[in-house]
Short mmCIF file of C-alpha atoms in Angstrom, two decimals:
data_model
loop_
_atom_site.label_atom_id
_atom_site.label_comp_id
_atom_site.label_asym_id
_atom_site.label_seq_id
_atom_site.Cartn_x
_atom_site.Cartn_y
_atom_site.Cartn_z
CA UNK A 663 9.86 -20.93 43.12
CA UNK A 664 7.49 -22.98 40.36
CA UNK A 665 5.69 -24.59 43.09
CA UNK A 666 5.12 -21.55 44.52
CA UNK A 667 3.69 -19.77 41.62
CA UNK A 668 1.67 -22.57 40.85
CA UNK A 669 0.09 -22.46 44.19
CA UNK A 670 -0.13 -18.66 43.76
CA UNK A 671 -1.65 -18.72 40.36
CA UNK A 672 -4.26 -21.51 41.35
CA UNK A 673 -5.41 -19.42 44.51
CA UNK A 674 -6.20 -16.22 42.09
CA UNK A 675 -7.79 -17.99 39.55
CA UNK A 676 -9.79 -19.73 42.33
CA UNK A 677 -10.82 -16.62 44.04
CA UNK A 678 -11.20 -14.49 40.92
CA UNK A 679 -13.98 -16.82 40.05
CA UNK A 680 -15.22 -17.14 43.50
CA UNK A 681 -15.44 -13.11 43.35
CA UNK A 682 -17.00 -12.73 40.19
CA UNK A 683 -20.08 -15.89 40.93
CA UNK A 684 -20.39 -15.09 44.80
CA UNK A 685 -22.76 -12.63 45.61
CA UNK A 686 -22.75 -13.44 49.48
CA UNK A 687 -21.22 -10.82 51.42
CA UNK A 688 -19.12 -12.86 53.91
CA UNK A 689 -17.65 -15.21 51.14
CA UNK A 690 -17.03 -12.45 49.00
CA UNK A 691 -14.75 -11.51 51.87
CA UNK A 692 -13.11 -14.64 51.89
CA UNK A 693 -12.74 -15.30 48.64
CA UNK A 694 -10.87 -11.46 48.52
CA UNK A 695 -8.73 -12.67 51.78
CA UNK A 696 -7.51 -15.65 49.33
CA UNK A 697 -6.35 -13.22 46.53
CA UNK A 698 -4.37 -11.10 48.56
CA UNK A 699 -2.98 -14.11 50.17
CA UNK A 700 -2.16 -14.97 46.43
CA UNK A 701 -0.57 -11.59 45.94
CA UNK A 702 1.50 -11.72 48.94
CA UNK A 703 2.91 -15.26 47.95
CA UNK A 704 4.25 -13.69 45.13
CA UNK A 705 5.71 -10.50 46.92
CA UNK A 706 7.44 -12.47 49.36
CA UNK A 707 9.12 -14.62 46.78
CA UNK A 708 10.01 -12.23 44.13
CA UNK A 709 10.90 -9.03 45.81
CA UNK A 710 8.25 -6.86 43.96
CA UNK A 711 6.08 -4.35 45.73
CA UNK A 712 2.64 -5.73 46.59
CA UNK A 713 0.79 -3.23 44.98
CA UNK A 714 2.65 -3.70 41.56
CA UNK A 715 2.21 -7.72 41.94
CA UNK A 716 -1.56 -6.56 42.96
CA UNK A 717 -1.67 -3.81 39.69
CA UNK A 718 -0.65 -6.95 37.35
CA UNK A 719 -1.71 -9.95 39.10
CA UNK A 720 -5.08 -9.23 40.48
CA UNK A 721 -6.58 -6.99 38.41
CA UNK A 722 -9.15 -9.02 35.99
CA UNK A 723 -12.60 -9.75 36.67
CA UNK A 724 -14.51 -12.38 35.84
CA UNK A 725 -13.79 -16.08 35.05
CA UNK A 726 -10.04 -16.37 34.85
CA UNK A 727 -8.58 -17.76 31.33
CA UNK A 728 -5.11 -17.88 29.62
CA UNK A 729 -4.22 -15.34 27.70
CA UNK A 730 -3.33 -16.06 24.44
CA UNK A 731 0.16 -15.83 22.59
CA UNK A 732 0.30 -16.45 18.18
CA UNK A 733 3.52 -16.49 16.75
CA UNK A 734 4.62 -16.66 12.82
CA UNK A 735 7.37 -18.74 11.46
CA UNK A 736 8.03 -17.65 7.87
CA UNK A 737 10.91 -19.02 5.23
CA UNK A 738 13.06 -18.16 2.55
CA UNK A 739 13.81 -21.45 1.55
CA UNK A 740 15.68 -23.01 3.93
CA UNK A 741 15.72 -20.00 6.72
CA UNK A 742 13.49 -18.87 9.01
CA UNK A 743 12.47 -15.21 9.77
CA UNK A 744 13.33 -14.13 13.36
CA UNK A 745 13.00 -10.17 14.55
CA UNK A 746 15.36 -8.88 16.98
CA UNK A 747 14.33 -7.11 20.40
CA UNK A 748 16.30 -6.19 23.08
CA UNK A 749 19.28 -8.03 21.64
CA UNK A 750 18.06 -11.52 21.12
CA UNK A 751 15.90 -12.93 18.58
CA UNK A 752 12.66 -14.50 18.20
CA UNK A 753 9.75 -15.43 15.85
CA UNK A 754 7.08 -12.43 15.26
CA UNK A 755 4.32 -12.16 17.09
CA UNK A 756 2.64 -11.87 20.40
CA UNK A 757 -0.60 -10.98 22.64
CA UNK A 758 -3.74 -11.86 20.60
CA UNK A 759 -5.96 -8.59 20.36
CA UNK A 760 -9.31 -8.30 21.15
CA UNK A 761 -11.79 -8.47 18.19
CA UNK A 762 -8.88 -10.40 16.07
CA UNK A 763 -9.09 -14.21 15.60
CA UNK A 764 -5.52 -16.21 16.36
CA UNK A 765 -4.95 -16.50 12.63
CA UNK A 766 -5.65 -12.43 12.10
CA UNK A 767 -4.02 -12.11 15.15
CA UNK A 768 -0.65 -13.42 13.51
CA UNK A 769 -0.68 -12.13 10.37
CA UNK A 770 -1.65 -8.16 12.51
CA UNK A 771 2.00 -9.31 13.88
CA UNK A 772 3.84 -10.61 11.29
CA UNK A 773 2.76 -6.68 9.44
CA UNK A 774 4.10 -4.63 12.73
CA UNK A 775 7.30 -6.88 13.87
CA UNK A 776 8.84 -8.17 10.03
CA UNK A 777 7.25 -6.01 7.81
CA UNK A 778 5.65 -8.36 6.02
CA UNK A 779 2.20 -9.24 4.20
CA UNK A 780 1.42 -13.01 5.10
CA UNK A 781 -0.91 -15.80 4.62
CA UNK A 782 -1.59 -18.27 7.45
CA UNK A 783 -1.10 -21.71 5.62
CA UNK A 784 -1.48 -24.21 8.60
CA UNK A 785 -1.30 -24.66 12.51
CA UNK A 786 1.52 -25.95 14.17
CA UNK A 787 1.61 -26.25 17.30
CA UNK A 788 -0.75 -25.05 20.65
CA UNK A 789 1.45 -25.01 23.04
CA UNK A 790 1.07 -24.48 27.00
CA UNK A 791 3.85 -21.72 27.26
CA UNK A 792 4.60 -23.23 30.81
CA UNK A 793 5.76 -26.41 29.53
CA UNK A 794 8.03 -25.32 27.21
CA UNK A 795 9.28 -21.63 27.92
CA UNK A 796 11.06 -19.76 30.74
CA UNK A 797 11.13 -17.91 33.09
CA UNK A 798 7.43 -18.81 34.05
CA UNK A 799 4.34 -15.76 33.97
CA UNK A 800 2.39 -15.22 36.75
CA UNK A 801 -0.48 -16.22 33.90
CA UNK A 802 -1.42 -19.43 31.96
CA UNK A 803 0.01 -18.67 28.55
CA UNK A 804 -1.49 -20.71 24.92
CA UNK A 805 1.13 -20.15 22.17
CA UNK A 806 -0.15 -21.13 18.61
CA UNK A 807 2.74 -21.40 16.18
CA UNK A 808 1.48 -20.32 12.70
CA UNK A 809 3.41 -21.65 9.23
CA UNK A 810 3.19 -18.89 7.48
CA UNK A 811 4.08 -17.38 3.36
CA UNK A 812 5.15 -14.44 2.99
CA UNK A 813 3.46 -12.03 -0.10
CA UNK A 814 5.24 -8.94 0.15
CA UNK A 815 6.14 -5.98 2.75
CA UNK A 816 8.96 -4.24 3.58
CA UNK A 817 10.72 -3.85 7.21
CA UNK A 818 11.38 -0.50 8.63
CA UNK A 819 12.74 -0.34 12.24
CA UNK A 820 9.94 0.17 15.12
CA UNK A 821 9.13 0.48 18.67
CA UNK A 822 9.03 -3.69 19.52
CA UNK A 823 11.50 -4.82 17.26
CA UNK A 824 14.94 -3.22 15.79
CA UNK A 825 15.79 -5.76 13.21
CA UNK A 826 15.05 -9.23 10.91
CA UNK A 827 16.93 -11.88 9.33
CA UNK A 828 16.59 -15.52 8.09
CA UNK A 829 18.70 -17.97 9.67
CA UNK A 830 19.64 -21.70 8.75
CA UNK A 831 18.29 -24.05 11.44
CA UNK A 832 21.98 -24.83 12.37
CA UNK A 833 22.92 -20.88 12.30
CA UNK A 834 20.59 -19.99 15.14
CA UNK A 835 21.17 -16.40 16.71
CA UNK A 836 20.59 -16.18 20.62
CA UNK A 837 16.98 -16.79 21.20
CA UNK A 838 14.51 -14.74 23.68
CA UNK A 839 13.58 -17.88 25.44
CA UNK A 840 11.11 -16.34 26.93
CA UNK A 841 9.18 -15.90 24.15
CA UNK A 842 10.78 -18.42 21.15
CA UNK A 843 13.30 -21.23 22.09
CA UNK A 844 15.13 -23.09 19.50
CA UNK A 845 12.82 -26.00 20.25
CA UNK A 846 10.26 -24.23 19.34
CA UNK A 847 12.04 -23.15 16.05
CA UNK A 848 12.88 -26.21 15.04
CA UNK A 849 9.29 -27.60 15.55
CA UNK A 850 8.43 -24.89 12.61
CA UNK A 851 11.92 -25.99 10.36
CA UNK A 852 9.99 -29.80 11.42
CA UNK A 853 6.54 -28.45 9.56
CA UNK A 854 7.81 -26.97 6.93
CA UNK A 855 9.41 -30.07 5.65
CA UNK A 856 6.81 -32.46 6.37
CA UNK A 857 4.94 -33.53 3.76
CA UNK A 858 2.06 -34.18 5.95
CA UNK A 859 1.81 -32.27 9.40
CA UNK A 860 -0.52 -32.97 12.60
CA UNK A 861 -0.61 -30.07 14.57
CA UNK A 862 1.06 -30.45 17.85
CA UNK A 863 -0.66 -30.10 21.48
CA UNK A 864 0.17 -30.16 24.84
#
């Protein structure tokens, strides 16, 4: 299935581009063929109606980017913050908003997911959200992990998330792998502590 999607994924992005430069009728034509040969790829292999994989896969105009993911790990000492969605856990945050830089970005979801008023302190990690977290998006994915401090707030239940707690690195709760796997938490526990800390890249 991964080869697949890669193959998928490349084609769109190729003829998303192709689309958006080509202003010759005929390859315009093609280039279309190759996206809905993209779409169908991914219909065949994952069940879902073409027009839904169509709705979310083929829909953006338009040189084709990843989207961007910012996440905040916060501590009480020696615990780290995780919220709680759909019954497993992960750090806050998530899609990076229009007209909001990464950093603003985090702190926007650190204030809607925890509750809480934060200051970015350092990067670290960018992460290719492929390399390190399943199941795979039909998208390219950048995480950026954010060390946050926390400055006040207060949490009150919400739409996304239904709960927070600090945990002990070695007291982990089940993790929404998906979006925050204990590697990735214990990258931040790995920051925290270091006296010195190089930002991580993929």
């Amino acid at each position: 299935m991964e080869k697949f999607l890669e193959w998928a994924r490349e084609l769109q992005s190729l003829s998303q581009t192709g689309l958006y430069y080509c202003h010759d009728k005929f390859c315009r034509e093609r280039y279309q063929r190759i996206r809905d040969i993209a779409a169908e790829i991914l219909s065949e292999r994952t069940d879902l109606p073409l027009d839904k994989v169509k709705n979310f896969f083929c829909c953006e105009i338009g040189y084709q980017t990843p989207k961007v993911d910012t996440r905040a790990a916060i501590f009480d000492g020696e615990k780290i913050l995780l919220v709680r969605e759909n019954n497993v856990w992960a750090l806050p945050g998530g899609w990076c908003e229009v007209n909001l830089s990464p950093a603003e970005n985090v702190i926007k979801e650190a204030r809607e997911e925890a509750g809480l008023d934060v200051v970015v302190e350092k990067v670290i990690a960018v992460q290719d959200r492929a390399k390190h977290n399943r199941p795979l998006y039909v998208f390219n994915i950048v995480k950026i992990f954010y060390l946050c401090k926390a400055i006040g707030g207060e949490f009150i239940p919400n739409i996304e998330t239904t709960a927070r707690g600090y945990f002990a690195e070695d007291n982990l709760p089940e993790m929404d792998a998906a979006r925050t796997t204990v590697d990735q938490v214990k990258l931040c526990f790995e920051a925290k502590r270091a006296d010195i800390w190089e930002t991580q890249f993929d």
